[in-house]
mmCIF file of C-alpha atoms and ligand atoms in Angstrom:
data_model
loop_
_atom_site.group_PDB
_atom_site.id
_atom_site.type_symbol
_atom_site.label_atom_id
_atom_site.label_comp_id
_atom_site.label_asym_id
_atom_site.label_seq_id
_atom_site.Cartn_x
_atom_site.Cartn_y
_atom_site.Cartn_z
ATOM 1 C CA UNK A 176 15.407 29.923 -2.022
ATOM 2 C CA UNK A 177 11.354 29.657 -1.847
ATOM 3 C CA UNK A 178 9.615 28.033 0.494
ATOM 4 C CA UNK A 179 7.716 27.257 -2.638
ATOM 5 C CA UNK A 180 9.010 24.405 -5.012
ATOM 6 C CA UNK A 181 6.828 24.350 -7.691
ATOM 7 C CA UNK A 182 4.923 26.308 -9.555
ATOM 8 C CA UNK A 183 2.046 25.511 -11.334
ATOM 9 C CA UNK A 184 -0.110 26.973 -13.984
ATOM 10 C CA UNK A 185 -2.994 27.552 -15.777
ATOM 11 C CA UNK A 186 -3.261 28.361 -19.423
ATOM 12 C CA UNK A 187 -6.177 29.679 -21.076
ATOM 13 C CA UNK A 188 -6.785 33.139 -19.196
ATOM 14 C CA UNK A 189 -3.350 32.729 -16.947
ATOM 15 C CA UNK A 190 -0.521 32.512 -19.630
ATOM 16 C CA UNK A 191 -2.778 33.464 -22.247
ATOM 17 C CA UNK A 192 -5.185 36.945 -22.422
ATOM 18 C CA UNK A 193 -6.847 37.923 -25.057
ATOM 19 C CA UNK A 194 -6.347 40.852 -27.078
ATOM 20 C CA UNK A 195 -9.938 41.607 -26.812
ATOM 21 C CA UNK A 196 -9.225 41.273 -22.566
ATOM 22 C CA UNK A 197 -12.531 38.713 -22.799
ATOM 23 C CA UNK A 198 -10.597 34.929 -22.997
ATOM 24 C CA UNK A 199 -11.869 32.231 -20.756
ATOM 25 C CA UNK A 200 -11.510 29.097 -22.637
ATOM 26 C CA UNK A 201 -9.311 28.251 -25.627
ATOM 27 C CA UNK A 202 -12.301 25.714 -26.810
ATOM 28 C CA UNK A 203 -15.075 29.065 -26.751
ATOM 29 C CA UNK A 204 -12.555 30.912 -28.459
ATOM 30 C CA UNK A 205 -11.679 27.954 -31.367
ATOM 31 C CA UNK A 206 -15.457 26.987 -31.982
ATOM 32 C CA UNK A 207 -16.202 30.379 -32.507
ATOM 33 C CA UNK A 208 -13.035 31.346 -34.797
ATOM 34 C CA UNK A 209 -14.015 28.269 -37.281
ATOM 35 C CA UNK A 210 -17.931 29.188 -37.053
ATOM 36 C CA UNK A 211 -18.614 25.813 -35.611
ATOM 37 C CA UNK A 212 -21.973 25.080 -34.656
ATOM 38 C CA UNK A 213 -22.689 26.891 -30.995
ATOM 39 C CA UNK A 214 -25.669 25.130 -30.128
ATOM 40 C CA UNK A 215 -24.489 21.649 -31.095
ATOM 41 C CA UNK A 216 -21.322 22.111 -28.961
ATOM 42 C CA UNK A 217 -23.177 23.291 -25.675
ATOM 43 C CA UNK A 218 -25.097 20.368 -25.764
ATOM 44 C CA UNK A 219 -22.593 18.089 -25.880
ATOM 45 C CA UNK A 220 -21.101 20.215 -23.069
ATOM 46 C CA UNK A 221 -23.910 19.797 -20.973
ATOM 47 C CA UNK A 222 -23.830 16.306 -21.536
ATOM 48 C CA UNK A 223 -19.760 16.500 -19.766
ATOM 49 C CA UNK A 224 -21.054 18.229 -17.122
ATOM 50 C CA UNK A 225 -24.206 16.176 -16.332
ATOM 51 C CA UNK A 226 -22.350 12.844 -16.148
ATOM 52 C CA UNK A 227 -23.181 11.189 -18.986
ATOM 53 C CA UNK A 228 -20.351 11.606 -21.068
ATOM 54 C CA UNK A 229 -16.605 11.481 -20.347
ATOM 55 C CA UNK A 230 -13.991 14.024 -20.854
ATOM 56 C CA UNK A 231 -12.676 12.057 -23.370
ATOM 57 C CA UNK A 232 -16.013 11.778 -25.168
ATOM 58 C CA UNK A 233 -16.627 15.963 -25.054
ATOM 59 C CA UNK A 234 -13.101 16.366 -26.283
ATOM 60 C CA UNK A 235 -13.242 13.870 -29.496
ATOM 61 C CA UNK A 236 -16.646 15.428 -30.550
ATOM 62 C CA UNK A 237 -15.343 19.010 -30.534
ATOM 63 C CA UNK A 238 -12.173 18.267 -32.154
ATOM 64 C CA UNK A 239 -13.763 16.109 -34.923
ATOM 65 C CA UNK A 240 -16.007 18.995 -35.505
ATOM 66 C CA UNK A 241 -12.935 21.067 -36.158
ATOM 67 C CA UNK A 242 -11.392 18.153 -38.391
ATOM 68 C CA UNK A 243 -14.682 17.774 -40.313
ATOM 69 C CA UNK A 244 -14.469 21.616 -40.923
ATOM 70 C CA UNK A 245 -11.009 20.732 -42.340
ATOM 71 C CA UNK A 246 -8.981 22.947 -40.092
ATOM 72 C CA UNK A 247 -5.183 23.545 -40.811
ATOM 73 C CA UNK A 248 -2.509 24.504 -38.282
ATOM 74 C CA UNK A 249 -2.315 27.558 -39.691
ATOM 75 C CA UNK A 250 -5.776 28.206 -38.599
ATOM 76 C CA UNK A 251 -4.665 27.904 -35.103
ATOM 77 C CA UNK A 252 -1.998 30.251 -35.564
ATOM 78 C CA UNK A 253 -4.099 32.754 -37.302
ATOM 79 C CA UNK A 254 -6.203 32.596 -33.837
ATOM 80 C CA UNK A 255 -3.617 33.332 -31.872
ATOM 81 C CA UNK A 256 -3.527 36.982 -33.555
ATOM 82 C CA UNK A 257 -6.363 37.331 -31.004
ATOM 83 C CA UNK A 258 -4.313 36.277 -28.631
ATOM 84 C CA UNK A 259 -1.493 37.375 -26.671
ATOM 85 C CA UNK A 260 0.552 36.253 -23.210
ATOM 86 C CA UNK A 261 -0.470 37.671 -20.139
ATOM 87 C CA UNK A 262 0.903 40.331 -19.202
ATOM 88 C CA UNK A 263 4.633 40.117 -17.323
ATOM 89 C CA UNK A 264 4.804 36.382 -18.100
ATOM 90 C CA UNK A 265 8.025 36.028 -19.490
ATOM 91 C CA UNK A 266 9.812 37.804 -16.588
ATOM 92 C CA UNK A 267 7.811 36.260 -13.543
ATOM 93 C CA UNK A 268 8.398 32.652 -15.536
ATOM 94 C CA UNK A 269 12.105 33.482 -15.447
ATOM 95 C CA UNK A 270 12.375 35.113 -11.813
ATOM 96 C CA UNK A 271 11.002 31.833 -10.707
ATOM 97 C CA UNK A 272 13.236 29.766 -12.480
ATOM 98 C CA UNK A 273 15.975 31.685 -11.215
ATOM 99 C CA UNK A 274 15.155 31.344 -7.566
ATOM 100 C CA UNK A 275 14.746 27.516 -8.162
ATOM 101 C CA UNK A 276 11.380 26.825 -8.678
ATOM 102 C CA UNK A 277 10.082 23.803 -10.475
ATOM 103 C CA UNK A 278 7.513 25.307 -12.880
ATOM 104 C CA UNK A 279 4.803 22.785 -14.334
ATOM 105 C CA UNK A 280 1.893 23.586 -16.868
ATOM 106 C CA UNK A 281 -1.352 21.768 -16.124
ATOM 107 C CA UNK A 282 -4.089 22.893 -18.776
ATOM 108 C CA UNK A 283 -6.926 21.586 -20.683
ATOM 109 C CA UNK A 284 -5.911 24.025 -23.335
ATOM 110 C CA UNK A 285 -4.236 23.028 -26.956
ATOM 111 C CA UNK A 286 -0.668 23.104 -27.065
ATOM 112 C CA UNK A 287 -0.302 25.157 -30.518
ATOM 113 C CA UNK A 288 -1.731 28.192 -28.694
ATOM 114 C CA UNK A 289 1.013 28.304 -26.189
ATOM 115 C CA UNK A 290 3.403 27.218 -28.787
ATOM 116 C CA UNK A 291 2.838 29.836 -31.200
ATOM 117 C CA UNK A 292 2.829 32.520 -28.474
ATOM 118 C CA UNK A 293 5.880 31.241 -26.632
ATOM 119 C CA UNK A 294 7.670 29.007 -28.855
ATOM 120 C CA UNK A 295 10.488 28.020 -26.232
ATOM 121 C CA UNK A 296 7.698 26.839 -23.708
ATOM 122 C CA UNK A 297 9.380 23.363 -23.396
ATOM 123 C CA UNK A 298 12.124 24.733 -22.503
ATOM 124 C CA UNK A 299 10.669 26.345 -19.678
ATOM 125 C CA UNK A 300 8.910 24.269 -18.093
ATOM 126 C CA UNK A 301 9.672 21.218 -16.445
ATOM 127 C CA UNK A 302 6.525 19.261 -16.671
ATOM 128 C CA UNK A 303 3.753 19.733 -19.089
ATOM 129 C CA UNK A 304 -0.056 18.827 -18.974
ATOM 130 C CA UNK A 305 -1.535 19.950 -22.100
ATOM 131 C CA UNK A 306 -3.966 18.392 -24.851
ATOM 132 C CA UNK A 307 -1.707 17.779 -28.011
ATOM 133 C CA UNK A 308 -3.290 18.437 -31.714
ATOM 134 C CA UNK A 309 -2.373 16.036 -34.629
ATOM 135 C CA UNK A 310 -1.756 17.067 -38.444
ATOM 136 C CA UNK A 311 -1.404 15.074 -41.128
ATOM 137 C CA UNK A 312 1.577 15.828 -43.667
ATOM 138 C CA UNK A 313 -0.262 18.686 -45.535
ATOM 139 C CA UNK A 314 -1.183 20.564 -42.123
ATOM 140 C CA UNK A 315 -4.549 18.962 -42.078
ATOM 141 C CA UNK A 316 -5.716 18.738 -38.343
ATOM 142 C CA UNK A 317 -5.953 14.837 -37.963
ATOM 143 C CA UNK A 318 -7.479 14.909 -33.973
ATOM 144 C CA UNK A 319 -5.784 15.307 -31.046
ATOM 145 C CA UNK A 320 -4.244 13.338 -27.952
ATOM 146 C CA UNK A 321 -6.267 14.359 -25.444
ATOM 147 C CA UNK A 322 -5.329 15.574 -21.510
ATOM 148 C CA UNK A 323 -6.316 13.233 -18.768
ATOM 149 C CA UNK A 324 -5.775 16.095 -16.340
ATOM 150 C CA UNK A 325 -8.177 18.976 -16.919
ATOM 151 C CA UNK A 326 -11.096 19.995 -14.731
ATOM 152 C CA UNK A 327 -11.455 17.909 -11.280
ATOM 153 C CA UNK A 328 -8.125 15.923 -12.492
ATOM 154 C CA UNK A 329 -5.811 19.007 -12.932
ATOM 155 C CA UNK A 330 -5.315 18.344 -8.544
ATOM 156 C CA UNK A 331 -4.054 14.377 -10.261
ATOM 157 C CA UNK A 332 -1.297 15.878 -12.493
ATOM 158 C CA UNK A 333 -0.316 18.234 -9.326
ATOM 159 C CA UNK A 334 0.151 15.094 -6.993
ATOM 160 C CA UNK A 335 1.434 13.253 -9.930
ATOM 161 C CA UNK A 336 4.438 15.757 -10.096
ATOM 162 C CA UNK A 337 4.824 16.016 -6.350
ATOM 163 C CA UNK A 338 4.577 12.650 -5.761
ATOM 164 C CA UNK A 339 7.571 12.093 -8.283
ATOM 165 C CA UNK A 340 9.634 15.072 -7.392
ATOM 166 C CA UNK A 341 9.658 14.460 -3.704
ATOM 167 C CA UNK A 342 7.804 17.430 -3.417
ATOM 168 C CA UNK A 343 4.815 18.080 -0.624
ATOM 169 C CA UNK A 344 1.555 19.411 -1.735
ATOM 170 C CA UNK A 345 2.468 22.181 0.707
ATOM 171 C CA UNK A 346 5.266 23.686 -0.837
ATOM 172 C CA UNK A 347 3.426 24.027 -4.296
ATOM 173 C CA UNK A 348 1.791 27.294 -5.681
ATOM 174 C CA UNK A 349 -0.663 26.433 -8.424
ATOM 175 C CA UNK A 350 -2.376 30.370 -10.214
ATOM 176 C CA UNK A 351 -5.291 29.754 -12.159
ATOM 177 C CA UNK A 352 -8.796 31.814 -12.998
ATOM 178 C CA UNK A 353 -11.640 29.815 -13.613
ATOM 179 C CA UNK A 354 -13.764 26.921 -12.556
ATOM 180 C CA UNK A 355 -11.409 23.904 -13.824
ATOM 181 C CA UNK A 356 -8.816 25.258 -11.674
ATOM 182 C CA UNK A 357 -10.895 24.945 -8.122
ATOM 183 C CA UNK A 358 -9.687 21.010 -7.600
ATOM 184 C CA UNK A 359 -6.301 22.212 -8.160
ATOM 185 C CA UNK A 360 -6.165 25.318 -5.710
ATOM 186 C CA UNK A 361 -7.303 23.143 -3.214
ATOM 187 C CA UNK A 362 -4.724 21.114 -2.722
ATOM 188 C CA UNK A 363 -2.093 23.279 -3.466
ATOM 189 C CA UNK A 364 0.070 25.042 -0.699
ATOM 190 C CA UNK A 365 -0.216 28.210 -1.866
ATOM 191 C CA UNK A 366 -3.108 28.796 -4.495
ATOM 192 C CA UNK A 367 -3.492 31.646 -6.368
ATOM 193 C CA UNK A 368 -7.200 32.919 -8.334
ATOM 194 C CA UNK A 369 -5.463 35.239 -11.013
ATOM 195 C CA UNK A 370 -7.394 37.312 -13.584
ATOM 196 C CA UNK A 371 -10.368 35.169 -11.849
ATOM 197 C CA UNK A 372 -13.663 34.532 -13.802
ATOM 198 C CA UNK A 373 -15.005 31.982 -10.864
ATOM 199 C CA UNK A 374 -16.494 32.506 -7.385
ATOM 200 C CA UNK A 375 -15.916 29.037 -6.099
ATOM 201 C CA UNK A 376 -12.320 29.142 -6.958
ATOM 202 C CA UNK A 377 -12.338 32.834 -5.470
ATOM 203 C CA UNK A 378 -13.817 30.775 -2.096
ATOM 204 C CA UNK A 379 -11.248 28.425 -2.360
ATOM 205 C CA UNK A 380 -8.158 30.067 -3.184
ATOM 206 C CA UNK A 381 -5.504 31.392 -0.256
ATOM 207 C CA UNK A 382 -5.047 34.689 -2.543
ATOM 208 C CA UNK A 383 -7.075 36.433 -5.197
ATOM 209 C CA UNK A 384 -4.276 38.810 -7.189
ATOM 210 C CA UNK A 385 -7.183 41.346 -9.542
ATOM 211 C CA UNK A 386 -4.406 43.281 -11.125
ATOM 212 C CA UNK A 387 -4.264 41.886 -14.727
ATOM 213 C CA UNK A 388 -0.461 41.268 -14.478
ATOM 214 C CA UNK A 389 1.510 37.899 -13.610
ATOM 215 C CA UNK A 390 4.332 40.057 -12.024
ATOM 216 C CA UNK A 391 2.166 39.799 -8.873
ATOM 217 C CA UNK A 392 2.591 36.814 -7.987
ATOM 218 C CA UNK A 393 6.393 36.929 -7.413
ATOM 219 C CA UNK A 394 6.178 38.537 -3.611
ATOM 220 C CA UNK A 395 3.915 35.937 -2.426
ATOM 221 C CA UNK A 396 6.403 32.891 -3.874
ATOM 222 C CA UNK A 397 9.385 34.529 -3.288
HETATM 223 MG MG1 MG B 39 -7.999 29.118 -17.344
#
């Protein structure tokens, strides 16, 4: 058995790579795919990051632009040919599991990414954090319910799990690789800056793992 009890994770640039080894955000990667306007959407996400919108706010604009360019769920799963899981996923998901680990998904991805790569997610993890897309009955995208938990707030959904599992903060392991994951790795037992695209979440972590494969987290949990 683990000291750890839970194990947390990332999404965009944890699960998921890209084929083109590049990926940092799911939302980059989607704006660009549908030829959405660039300069429109950093704006709006300077606006999130100045203050003077809310996550909320940042997330309805972008995914109306995507429903105003009448995107289909096939779309997303025509992006996810770009796409791939990281590398040794399945089997460090499933040596965890089998040691007794609680695993947990806390992402401000889209959930058909995941889906369409690993289609038996939910059935893998025990909790799941993730923004959820809406289509109407001919595959239109409709909008989207979106995560309370990404950015600062992915460290909420952590205590929110702990807090109901009986779980301490010490004896999770959250692995993440960018800036949205810093709140998270703070708080976290054990945390983890995998494939890592951020220096403050490099400062913060307890580990930084540089070899592109999930594998290597398995001797420092187990
Ligand atoms: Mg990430």
């Amino acid at each position: 058995m683990s000291r750890f009890k839970l194990v947390c994770f990332d999404v965009d640039g944890t699960l998921i790579d890209s084929v083109s080894n590049d990926f940092e955000y799911s939302w980059e990667l989607l704006h660009n795919h549908f030829t959405i306007d660039k300069d429109v959407c950093e704006a709006v996400k300077k606006k999130f990051f100045s203050g003077s919108i809310s996550y909320q706010e940042w997330a309805d604009h972008d995914i109306g632009m995507w429903v105003s360019h009448g995107v289909t769920r096939q779309d997303f799963v025509s992006v996810c040919k770009k796409l791939k899981l990281m590398a040794g996923a399945r089997e460090t998901l499933m040596e965890l599991k089998k040691a007794g680990c609680k695993l947990a998904i806390v992402s401000g991805s889209v959930d058909i990414l995941l889906g369409t790569l690993m289609p038996d997610y939910k059935e893998i993890f025990d909790d799941v954090f993730f923004s959820h897309l809406t289509f109407d009955a001919n595959d239109k995208l409709t909008g989207a319910e979106v995560t309370q938990f990404d950015m600062i707030k992915k460290a909420d959904a952590l205590r929110l799990i702990a807090k109901r599992e009986g779980i301490s903060l010490s004896e999770c392991v959250h692995i993440g690789d960018h800036h949205n994951d810093v709140e998270i790795a703070k708080i976290a037992g054990l945390g983890i800056a995998f494939n890592c695209k951020d220096d403050e979440l490099r400062e913060v972590a307890d580990v930084e793992i540089k070899k592109k494969d999930l594998r290597e987290v398995l001797e420092l949990i187990l």
